[in-house]
Amino acid sequence: MSGKVALITGASRGIGRAVAARLAREGYAVGINYHERKDKADELVTELTAAGCRAVAIQADVAVRAEVDAMVRRVEDELGAVTLLVSNAGVAGQALFQDVTDELWERYFAVNLNGARHAIQAVLPHMLHEHSGCIVTVSSIWGLHGASCEVTYSCTKHALIGLTRSLAMELAPSGIRVNCVAPGVIDTDMVQVLGQETLDDLARQTPLGRLGRPEEIAAAVAFLASDEAGFITGQVLTADGGFLP
Ligand code: NAP
């Protein structure tokens, strides 16, 4: 097996799901990673295979290296070696800093940062061997800017940008590009906990006057993954409707 194979972590719902659908339409065979929502991941596989795309759903907690390694082996067996990794899986929540427990801090870092590290290290051997490949991480505007009551999340997303920029320098001589998308407020399950009033307020604070759609982040990821972005590496593409000044 050969050709374009994308692994998207956290692809059962939200942004990852839209990324997987977009890449599948562009001719990638897609590995759809999920953590708990097998139903949603299976539904997406059914939808994509009915449209003639190649897709498999694979359960793994990205925080656990052995599960990520097993997931990548399965993608390689069923679809071929991964040529594009979209490290998207993430967790978020709000808490005052004095209420942040060790468990919460460690879990956010385990998923948002170590999850990316595990996935990247698992797909790298093939990319290094081929002297080509593409990695796109999904950070956040809160990885570029501070966020009250989201210190932990913001730290993980800042770190993810550091990982992206440094890894891009390290892997460029090996022909592997590493970039990041930093979404603003996107209408997914993740932000529903904020409540409608806060979401309306965030839409008002967004110069384009609305929340973003997962498909709009998928378009940014698809661009960074494309040959059109062949000379772009180590960059953070903000897609936030103008939210950040
Ligand atoms: P979402 O709707 O909450 O979906 C999260 C996805 O991540 C789900 O597919 C979930 O899988 C998966 N996931 C969670 N923990 C996981 C784990 N330990 N291992 C593997 N998969 C895991 O979130 P979203 O809004 O699409 O966010 C996707 C990414 O964009 C995240 O990194 C987030 O930080 C970032 N982001 C989002 C926004 C926004 O406003 N929505 C803004 C900036 C950045 P299951 O469904 O199977 O549990």
PDB file of N, CA and C in Angstrom, residues 100-194:
ATOM      1  N   VAL A 100      -6.576  24.428  40.614  1.00  0.00           N
ATOM      2  CA  VAL A 100      -6.021  23.428  39.686  1.00  0.00           C
ATOM      3  C   VAL A 100      -5.305  22.341  40.489  1.00  0.00           C
ATOM      4  N   THR A 101      -5.784  21.126  40.367  1.00  0.00           N
ATOM      5  CA  THR A 101      -5.179  20.005  41.088  1.00  0.00           C
ATOM      6  C   THR A 101      -4.021  19.422  40.274  1.00  0.00           C
ATOM      7  N   ASP A 102      -3.190  18.642  40.939  1.00  0.00           N
ATOM      8  CA  ASP A 102      -2.113  17.953  40.218  1.00  0.00           C
ATOM      9  C   ASP A 102      -2.702  17.065  39.121  1.00  0.00           C
ATOM     10  N   GLU A 103      -3.810  16.406  39.447  1.00  0.00           N
ATOM     11  CA  GLU A 103      -4.423  15.471  38.488  1.00  0.00           C
ATOM     12  C   GLU A 103      -4.853  16.206  37.223  1.00  0.00           C
ATOM     13  N   LEU A 104      -5.515  17.364  37.418  1.00  0.00           N
ATOM     14  CA  LEU A 104      -5.996  18.119  36.254  1.00  0.00           C
ATOM     15  C   LEU A 104      -4.809  18.603  35.416  1.00  0.00           C
ATOM     16  N   TRP A 105      -3.828  19.205  36.100  1.00  0.00           N
ATOM     17  CA  TRP A 105      -2.636  19.715  35.403  1.00  0.00           C
ATOM     18  C   TRP A 105      -1.977  18.606  34.599  1.00  0.00           C
ATOM     19  N   GLU A 106      -1.770  17.450  35.248  1.00  0.00           N
ATOM     20  CA  GLU A 106      -1.054  16.358  34.576  1.00  0.00           C
ATOM     21  C   GLU A 106      -1.866  15.748  33.441  1.00  0.00           C
ATOM     22  N   ARG A 107      -3.168  15.675  33.617  1.00  0.00           N
ATOM     23  CA  ARG A 107      -4.003  15.109  32.549  1.00  0.00           C
ATOM     24  C   ARG A 107      -3.999  16.019  31.314  1.00  0.00           C
ATOM     25  N   TYR A 108      -4.128  17.323  31.529  1.00  0.00           N
ATOM     26  CA  TYR A 108      -4.132  18.235  30.377  1.00  0.00           C
ATOM     27  C   TYR A 108      -2.808  18.140  29.618  1.00  0.00           C
ATOM     28  N   PHE A 109      -1.702  18.124  30.349  1.00  0.00           N
ATOM     29  CA  PHE A 109      -0.400  17.995  29.678  1.00  0.00           C
ATOM     30  C   PHE A 109      -0.264  16.630  29.013  1.00  0.00           C
ATOM     31  N   ALA A 110      -0.791  15.592  29.675  1.00  0.00           N
ATOM     32  CA  ALA A 110      -0.684  14.235  29.115  1.00  0.00           C
ATOM     33  C   ALA A 110      -1.406  14.143  27.770  1.00  0.00           C
ATOM     34  N   VAL A 111      -2.580  14.748  27.679  1.00  0.00           N
ATOM     35  CA  VAL A 111      -3.353  14.660  26.430  1.00  0.00           C
ATOM     36  C   VAL A 111      -2.858  15.702  25.418  1.00  0.00           C
ATOM     37  N   ASN A 112      -2.812  16.957  25.828  1.00  0.00           N
ATOM     38  CA  ASN A 112      -2.582  18.047  24.858  1.00  0.00           C
ATOM     39  C   ASN A 112      -1.135  18.125  24.379  1.00  0.00           C
ATOM     40  N   LEU A 113      -0.197  17.786  25.243  1.00  0.00           N
ATOM     41  CA  LEU A 113       1.215  17.896  24.841  1.00  0.00           C
ATOM     42  C   LEU A 113       1.857  16.527  24.628  1.00  0.00           C
ATOM     43  N   ASN A 114       1.774  15.653  25.639  1.00  0.00           N
ATOM     44  CA  ASN A 114       2.381  14.325  25.460  1.00  0.00           C
ATOM     45  C   ASN A 114       1.671  13.549  24.360  1.00  0.00           C
ATOM     46  N   GLY A 115       0.363  13.793  24.198  1.00  0.00           N
ATOM     47  CA  GLY A 115      -0.365  13.126  23.118  1.00  0.00           C
ATOM     48  C   GLY A 115       0.263  13.432  21.769  1.00  0.00           C
ATOM     49  N   ALA A 116       0.618  14.705  21.576  1.00  0.00           N
ATOM     50  CA  ALA A 116       1.277  15.102  20.319  1.00  0.00           C
ATOM     51  C   ALA A 116       2.648  14.434  20.218  1.00  0.00           C
ATOM     52  N   ARG A 117       3.384  14.448  21.326  1.00  0.00           N
ATOM     53  CA  ARG A 117       4.729  13.838  21.319  1.00  0.00           C
ATOM     54  C   ARG A 117       4.642  12.348  20.977  1.00  0.00           C
ATOM     55  N   HIS A 118       3.697  11.647  21.608  1.00  0.00           N
ATOM     56  CA  HIS A 118       3.559  10.210  21.338  1.00  0.00           C
ATOM     57  C   HIS A 118       3.245   9.962  19.866  1.00  0.00           C
ATOM     58  N   ALA A 119       2.291  10.719  19.336  1.00  0.00           N
ATOM     59  CA  ALA A 119       1.865  10.476  17.953  1.00  0.00           C
ATOM     60  C   ALA A 119       2.995  10.819  16.980  1.00  0.00           C
ATOM     61  N   ILE A 120       3.652  11.940  17.228  1.00  0.00           N
ATOM     62  CA  ILE A 120       4.733  12.340  16.314  1.00  0.00           C
ATOM     63  C   ILE A 120       5.855  11.299  16.345  1.00  0.00           C
ATOM     64  N   GLN A 121       6.248  10.887  17.549  1.00  0.00           N
ATOM     65  CA  GLN A 121       7.355   9.918  17.631  1.00  0.00           C
ATOM     66  C   GLN A 121       6.973   8.579  16.995  1.00  0.00           C
ATOM     67  N   ALA A 122       5.694   8.259  16.998  1.00  0.00           N
ATOM     68  CA  ALA A 122       5.269   6.984  16.404  1.00  0.00           C
ATOM     69  C   ALA A 122       5.273   7.013  14.876  1.00  0.00           C
ATOM     70  N   VAL A 123       4.980   8.184  14.293  1.00  0.00           N
ATOM     71  CA  VAL A 123       4.940   8.238  12.821  1.00  0.00           C
ATOM     72  C   VAL A 123       6.284   8.644  12.211  1.00  0.00           C
ATOM     73  N   LEU A 124       7.183   9.176  13.027  1.00  0.00           N
ATOM     74  CA  LEU A 124       8.442   9.715  12.488  1.00  0.00           C
ATOM     75  C   LEU A 124       9.358   8.703  11.795  1.00  0.00           C
ATOM     76  N   PRO A 125       9.504   7.480  12.325  1.00  0.00           N
ATOM     77  CA  PRO A 125      10.470   6.585  11.679  1.00  0.00           C
ATOM     78  C   PRO A 125      10.223   6.437  10.178  1.00  0.00           C
ATOM     79  N   HIS A 126       8.961   6.280   9.783  1.00  0.00           N
ATOM     80  CA  HIS A 126       8.673   6.131   8.353  1.00  0.00           C
ATOM     81  C   HIS A 126       8.955   7.431   7.605  1.00  0.00           C
ATOM     82  N   MET A 127       8.547   8.560   8.198  1.00  0.00           N
ATOM     83  CA  MET A 127       8.771   9.851   7.519  1.00  0.00           C
ATOM     84  C   MET A 127      10.263  10.108   7.333  1.00  0.00           C
ATOM     85  N   LEU A 128      11.053   9.790   8.356  1.00  0.00           N
ATOM     86  CA  LEU A 128      12.506  10.000   8.264  1.00  0.00           C
ATOM     87  C   LEU A 128      13.090   9.096   7.182  1.00  0.00           C
ATOM     88  N   HIS A 129      12.595   7.877   7.139  1.00  0.00           N
ATOM     89  CA  HIS A 129      13.068   6.927   6.122  1.00  0.00           C
ATOM     90  C   HIS A 129      12.754   7.427   4.715  1.00  0.00           C
ATOM     91  N   GLU A 130      11.552   8.003   4.559  1.00  0.00           N
ATOM     92  CA  GLU A 130      11.114   8.482   3.233  1.00  0.00           C
ATOM     93  C   GLU A 130      11.657   9.863   2.899  1.00  0.00           C
ATOM     94  N   HIS A 131      12.210  10.510   3.913  1.00  0.00           N
ATOM     95  CA  HIS A 131      12.675  11.881   3.749  1.00  0.00           C
ATOM     96  C   HIS A 131      11.530  12.794   3.289  1.00  0.00           C
ATOM     97  N   SER A 132      10.341  12.529   3.781  1.00  0.00           N
ATOM     98  CA  SER A 132       9.201  13.412   3.494  1.00  0.00           C
ATOM     99  C   SER A 132       8.094  13.130   4.502  1.00  0.00           C
ATOM    100  N   GLY A 133       7.221  14.090   4.627  1.00  0.00           N
ATOM    101  CA  GLY A 133       6.102  13.931   5.565  1.00  0.00           C
ATOM    102  C   GLY A 133       5.647  15.289   6.040  1.00  0.00           C
ATOM    103  N   CYS A 134       4.509  15.284   6.672  1.00  0.00           N
ATOM    104  CA  CYS A 134       3.920  16.537   7.104  1.00  0.00           C
ATOM    105  C   CYS A 134       3.216  16.337   8.441  1.00  0.00           C
ATOM    106  N   ILE A 135       3.426  17.284   9.331  1.00  0.00           N
ATOM    107  CA  ILE A 135       2.796  17.228  10.649  1.00  0.00           C
ATOM    108  C   ILE A 135       2.096  18.566  10.878  1.00  0.00           C
ATOM    109  N   VAL A 136       0.845  18.491  11.289  1.00  0.00           N
ATOM    110  CA  VAL A 136       0.118  19.714  11.647  1.00  0.00           C
ATOM    111  C   VAL A 136      -0.411  19.528  13.062  1.00  0.00           C
ATOM    112  N   THR A 137      -0.064  20.453  13.949  1.00  0.00           N
ATOM    113  CA  THR A 137      -0.587  20.410  15.310  1.00  0.00           C
ATOM    114  C   THR A 137      -1.751  21.399  15.406  1.00  0.00           C
ATOM    115  N   VAL A 138      -2.628  21.138  16.369  1.00  0.00           N
ATOM    116  CA  VAL A 138      -3.744  22.070  16.591  1.00  0.00           C
ATOM    117  C   VAL A 138      -3.573  22.662  17.983  1.00  0.00           C
ATOM    118  N   SER A 139      -3.171  23.916  18.008  1.00  0.00           N
ATOM    119  CA  SER A 139      -3.018  24.621  19.277  1.00  0.00           C
ATOM    120  C   SER A 139      -4.275  25.444  19.507  1.00  0.00           C
ATOM    121  N   SER A 140      -4.135  26.716  19.784  1.00  0.00           N
ATOM    122  CA  SER A 140      -5.280  27.572  20.112  1.00  0.00           C
ATOM    123  C   SER A 140      -4.785  29.006  20.152  1.00  0.00           C
ATOM    124  N   ILE A 141      -5.707  29.952  20.042  1.00  0.00           N
ATOM    125  CA  ILE A 141      -5.291  31.339  20.281  1.00  0.00           C
ATOM    126  C   ILE A 141      -4.793  31.486  21.714  1.00  0.00           C
ATOM    127  N   TRP A 142      -5.241  30.592  22.619  1.00  0.00           N
ATOM    128  CA  TRP A 142      -4.764  30.640  24.007  1.00  0.00           C
ATOM    129  C   TRP A 142      -3.366  30.024  24.144  1.00  0.00           C
ATOM    130  N   GLY A 143      -2.809  29.573  23.039  1.00  0.00           N
ATOM    131  CA  GLY A 143      -1.402  29.174  22.998  1.00  0.00           C
ATOM    132  C   GLY A 143      -0.516  30.336  22.559  1.00  0.00           C
ATOM    133  N   LEU A 144      -1.169  31.454  22.204  1.00  0.00           N
ATOM    134  CA  LEU A 144      -0.436  32.647  21.756  1.00  0.00           C
ATOM    135  C   LEU A 144      -0.698  33.820  22.675  1.00  0.00           C
ATOM    136  N   HIS A 145      -1.676  33.659  23.542  1.00  0.00           N
ATOM    137  CA  HIS A 145      -2.184  34.765  24.349  1.00  0.00           C
ATOM    138  C   HIS A 145      -2.627  34.174  25.681  1.00  0.00           C
ATOM    139  N   GLY A 146      -2.559  34.940  26.740  1.00  0.00           N
ATOM    140  CA  GLY A 146      -3.022  34.439  28.040  1.00  0.00           C
ATOM    141  C   GLY A 146      -4.530  34.311  28.094  1.00  0.00           C
ATOM    142  N   ALA A 147      -5.003  33.436  28.983  1.00  0.00           N
ATOM    143  CA  ALA A 147      -6.444  33.253  29.133  1.00  0.00           C
ATOM    144  C   ALA A 147      -6.777  33.050  30.606  1.00  0.00           C
ATOM    145  N   SER A 148      -7.506  33.993  31.176  1.00  0.00           N
ATOM    146  CA  SER A 148      -7.912  33.888  32.573  1.00  0.00           C
ATOM    147  C   SER A 148      -8.735  32.618  32.790  1.00  0.00           C
ATOM    148  N   CYS A 149      -8.483  31.938  33.889  1.00  0.00           N
ATOM    149  CA  CYS A 149      -9.203  30.698  34.255  1.00  0.00           C
ATOM    150  C   CYS A 149      -8.908  29.533  33.318  1.00  0.00           C
ATOM    151  N   GLU A 150      -7.920  29.714  32.437  1.00  0.00           N
ATOM    152  CA  GLU A 150      -7.528  28.609  31.549  1.00  0.00           C
ATOM    153  C   GLU A 150      -6.007  28.495  31.556  1.00  0.00           C
ATOM    154  N   VAL A 151      -5.396  28.682  32.715  1.00  0.00           N
ATOM    155  CA  VAL A 151      -3.929  28.680  32.795  1.00  0.00           C
ATOM    156  C   VAL A 151      -3.368  27.344  32.300  1.00  0.00           C
ATOM    157  N   THR A 152      -3.943  26.252  32.779  1.00  0.00           N
ATOM    158  CA  THR A 152      -3.401  24.935  32.414  1.00  0.00           C
ATOM    159  C   THR A 152      -3.508  24.706  30.907  1.00  0.00           C
ATOM    160  N   TYR A 153      -4.708  24.921  30.388  1.00  0.00           N
ATOM    161  CA  TYR A 153      -4.942  24.742  28.944  1.00  0.00           C
ATOM    162  C   TYR A 153      -3.995  25.635  28.147  1.00  0.00           C
ATOM    163  N   SER A 154      -3.915  26.897  28.550  1.00  0.00           N
ATOM    164  CA  SER A 154      -3.073  27.849  27.837  1.00  0.00           C
ATOM    165  C   SER A 154      -1.602  27.420  27.865  1.00  0.00           C
ATOM    166  N   CYS A 155      -1.141  26.909  29.012  1.00  0.00           N
ATOM    167  CA  CYS A 155       0.248  26.409  29.096  1.00  0.00           C
ATOM    168  C   CYS A 155       0.477  25.261  28.122  1.00  0.00           C
ATOM    169  N   THR A 156      -0.473  24.326  28.064  1.00  0.00           N
ATOM    170  CA  THR A 156      -0.279  23.177  27.160  1.00  0.00           C
ATOM    171  C   THR A 156      -0.232  23.645  25.712  1.00  0.00           C
ATOM    172  N   LYS A 157      -1.060  24.640  25.384  1.00  0.00           N
ATOM    173  CA  LYS A 157      -1.141  25.092  23.992  1.00  0.00           C
ATOM    174  C   LYS A 157       0.062  25.967  23.617  1.00  0.00           C
ATOM    175  N   HIS A 158       0.601  26.733  24.600  1.00  0.00           N
ATOM    176  CA  HIS A 158       1.872  27.432  24.353  1.00  0.00           C
ATOM    177  C   HIS A 158       2.982  26.409  24.099  1.00  0.00           C
ATOM    178  N   ALA A 159       3.007  25.368  24.927  1.00  0.00           N
ATOM    179  CA  ALA A 159       4.057  24.349  24.788  1.00  0.00           C
ATOM    180  C   ALA A 159       3.969  23.650  23.437  1.00  0.00           C
ATOM    181  N   LEU A 160       2.750  23.427  22.987  1.00  0.00           N
ATOM    182  CA  LEU A 160       2.560  22.763  21.694  1.00  0.00           C
ATOM    183  C   LEU A 160       3.122  23.616  20.557  1.00  0.00           C
ATOM    184  N   ILE A 161       3.004  24.917  20.695  1.00  0.00           N
ATOM    185  CA  ILE A 161       3.580  25.808  19.680  1.00  0.00           C
ATOM    186  C   ILE A 161       5.106  25.760  19.754  1.00  0.00           C
ATOM    187  N   GLY A 162       5.655  25.685  20.964  1.00  0.00           N
ATOM    188  CA  GLY A 162       7.110  25.532  21.105  1.00  0.00           C
ATOM    189  C   GLY A 162       7.583  24.244  20.464  1.00  0.00           C
ATOM    190  N   LEU A 163       6.832  23.188  20.690  1.00  0.00           N
ATOM    191  CA  LEU A 163       7.172  21.888  20.084  1.00  0.00           C
ATOM    192  C   LEU A 163       7.155  22.004  18.554  1.00  0.00           C
ATOM    193  N   THR A 164       6.102  22.635  18.032  1.00  0.00           N
ATOM    194  CA  THR A 164       5.950  22.775  16.573  1.00  0.00           C
ATOM    195  C   THR A 164       7.130  23.540  15.976  1.00  0.00           C
ATOM    196  N   ARG A 165       7.434  24.695  16.580  1.00  0.00           N
ATOM    197  CA  ARG A 165       8.480  25.551  15.997  1.00  0.00           C
ATOM    198  C   ARG A 165       9.851  24.881  16.075  1.00  0.00           C
ATOM    199  N   SER A 166      10.145  24.249  17.215  1.00  0.00           N
ATOM    200  CA  SER A 166      11.464  23.633  17.382  1.00  0.00           C
ATOM    201  C   SER A 166      11.612  22.400  16.506  1.00  0.00           C
ATOM    202  N   LEU A 167      10.539  21.596  16.472  1.00  0.00           N
ATOM    203  CA  LEU A 167      10.589  20.377  15.664  1.00  0.00           C
ATOM    204  C   LEU A 167      10.711  20.710  14.179  1.00  0.00           C
ATOM    205  N   ALA A 168      10.080  21.803  13.778  1.00  0.00           N
ATOM    206  CA  ALA A 168      10.185  22.224  12.367  1.00  0.00           C
ATOM    207  C   ALA A 168      11.640  22.482  12.002  1.00  0.00           C
ATOM    208  N   MET A 169      12.383  23.119  12.924  1.00  0.00           N
ATOM    209  CA  MET A 169      13.803  23.387  12.668  1.00  0.00           C
ATOM    210  C   MET A 169      14.575  22.066  12.565  1.00  0.00           C
ATOM    211  N   GLU A 170      14.252  21.159  13.485  1.00  0.00           N
ATOM    212  CA  GLU A 170      14.994  19.894  13.553  1.00  0.00           C
ATOM    213  C   GLU A 170      14.706  18.992  12.355  1.00  0.00           C
ATOM    214  N   LEU A 171      13.457  19.020  11.878  1.00  0.00           N
ATOM    215  CA  LEU A 171      13.063  18.065  10.837  1.00  0.00           C
ATOM    216  C   LEU A 171      13.155  18.616   9.412  1.00  0.00           C
ATOM    217  N   ALA A 172      13.353  19.919   9.287  1.00  0.00           N
ATOM    218  CA  ALA A 172      13.419  20.495   7.929  1.00  0.00           C
ATOM    219  C   ALA A 172      14.503  19.827   7.073  1.00  0.00           C
ATOM    220  N   PRO A 173      15.703  19.584   7.610  1.00  0.00           N
ATOM    221  CA  PRO A 173      16.717  18.926   6.767  1.00  0.00           C
ATOM    222  C   PRO A 173      16.312  17.510   6.358  1.00  0.00           C
ATOM    223  N   SER A 174      15.336  16.941   7.039  1.00  0.00           N
ATOM    224  CA  SER A 174      14.849  15.600   6.689  1.00  0.00           C
ATOM    225  C   SER A 174      13.628  15.658   5.774  1.00  0.00           C
ATOM    226  N   GLY A 175      13.303  16.854   5.286  1.00  0.00           N
ATOM    227  CA  GLY A 175      12.210  16.982   4.319  1.00  0.00           C
ATOM    228  C   GLY A 175      10.824  16.888   4.938  1.00  0.00           C
ATOM    229  N   ILE A 176      10.738  17.090   6.240  1.00  0.00           N
ATOM    230  CA  ILE A 176       9.444  16.976   6.932  1.00  0.00           C
ATOM    231  C   ILE A 176       9.029  18.367   7.412  1.00  0.00           C
ATOM    232  N   ARG A 177       7.831  18.775   7.031  1.00  0.00           N
ATOM    233  CA  ARG A 177       7.323  20.081   7.456  1.00  0.00           C
ATOM    234  C   ARG A 177       6.447  19.925   8.700  1.00  0.00           C
ATOM    235  N   VAL A 178       6.559  20.902   9.611  1.00  0.00           N
ATOM    236  CA  VAL A 178       5.767  20.879  10.845  1.00  0.00           C
ATOM    237  C   VAL A 178       5.155  22.267  11.037  1.00  0.00           C
ATOM    238  N   ASN A 179       3.841  22.319  11.054  1.00  0.00           N
ATOM    239  CA  ASN A 179       3.146  23.592  11.230  1.00  0.00           C
ATOM    240  C   ASN A 179       2.006  23.435  12.228  1.00  0.00           C
ATOM    241  N   CYS A 180       1.398  24.541  12.547  1.00  0.00           N
ATOM    242  CA  CYS A 180       0.369  24.560  13.581  1.00  0.00           C
ATOM    243  C   CYS A 180      -0.800  25.431  13.129  1.00  0.00           C
ATOM    244  N   VAL A 181      -1.994  25.024  13.509  1.00  0.00           N
ATOM    245  CA  VAL A 181      -3.162  25.897  13.351  1.00  0.00           C
ATOM    246  C   VAL A 181      -3.603  26.318  14.742  1.00  0.00           C
ATOM    247  N   ALA A 182      -3.851  27.605  14.909  1.00  0.00           N
ATOM    248  CA  ALA A 182      -4.318  28.126  16.199  1.00  0.00           C
ATOM    249  C   ALA A 182      -5.740  28.660  16.011  1.00  0.00           C
ATOM    250  N   PRO A 183      -6.733  27.830  16.326  1.00  0.00           N
ATOM    251  CA  PRO A 183      -8.117  28.287  16.133  1.00  0.00           C
ATOM    252  C   PRO A 183      -8.539  29.289  17.205  1.00  0.00           C
ATOM    253  N   GLY A 184      -9.475  30.150  16.815  1.00  0.00           N
ATOM    254  CA  GLY A 184     -10.187  30.980  17.789  1.00  0.00           C
ATOM    255  C   GLY A 184     -11.331  30.160  18.371  1.00  0.00           C
ATOM    256  N   VAL A 185     -12.439  30.815  18.635  1.00  0.00           N
ATOM    257  CA  VAL A 185     -13.561  30.091  19.240  1.00  0.00           C
ATOM    258  C   VAL A 185     -14.361  29.403  18.127  1.00  0.00           C
ATOM    259  N   ILE A 186     -14.378  28.073  18.202  1.00  0.00           N
ATOM    260  CA  ILE A 186     -15.006  27.265  17.155  1.00  0.00           C
ATOM    261  C   ILE A 186     -16.204  26.527  17.749  1.00  0.00           C
ATOM    262  N   ASP A 187     -17.274  26.482  16.988  1.00  0.00           N
ATOM    263  CA  ASP A 187     -18.526  25.913  17.474  1.00  0.00           C
ATOM    264  C   ASP A 187     -18.460  24.380  17.493  1.00  0.00           C
ATOM    265  N   THR A 188     -17.964  23.842  18.611  1.00  0.00           N
ATOM    266  CA  THR A 188     -17.897  22.384  18.799  1.00  0.00           C
ATOM    267  C   THR A 188     -18.389  22.070  20.214  1.00  0.00           C
ATOM    268  N   ASP A 189     -18.428  20.774  20.536  1.00  0.00           N
ATOM    269  CA  ASP A 189     -18.832  20.359  21.890  1.00  0.00           C
ATOM    270  C   ASP A 189     -17.961  21.018  22.952  1.00  0.00           C
ATOM    271  N   MET A 190     -16.660  21.205  22.623  1.00  0.00           N
ATOM    272  CA  MET A 190     -15.706  21.704  23.619  1.00  0.00           C
ATOM    273  C   MET A 190     -16.145  23.021  24.258  1.00  0.00           C
ATOM    274  N   VAL A 191     -16.768  23.885  23.462  1.00  0.00           N
ATOM    275  CA  VAL A 191     -17.090  25.215  23.994  1.00  0.00           C
ATOM    276  C   VAL A 191     -18.530  25.295  24.543  1.00  0.00           C
ATOM    277  N   GLN A 192     -19.305  24.211  24.390  1.00  0.00           N
ATOM    278  CA  GLN A 192     -20.716  24.275  24.824  1.00  0.00           C
ATOM    279  C   GLN A 192     -20.846  24.481  26.327  1.00  0.00           C
ATOM    280  N   VAL A 193     -19.848  24.000  27.091  1.00  0.00           N
ATOM    281  CA  VAL A 193     -19.894  24.155  28.553  1.00  0.00           C
ATOM    282  C   VAL A 193     -19.900  25.629  28.974  1.00  0.00           C
ATOM    283  N   LEU A 194     -19.471  26.500  28.067  1.00  0.00           N
ATOM    284  CA  LEU A 194     -19.410  27.920  28.408  1.00  0.00           C
ATOM    285  C   LEU A 194     -20.799  28.539  28.528  1.00  0.00           C
TER     286      LEU A 194
END
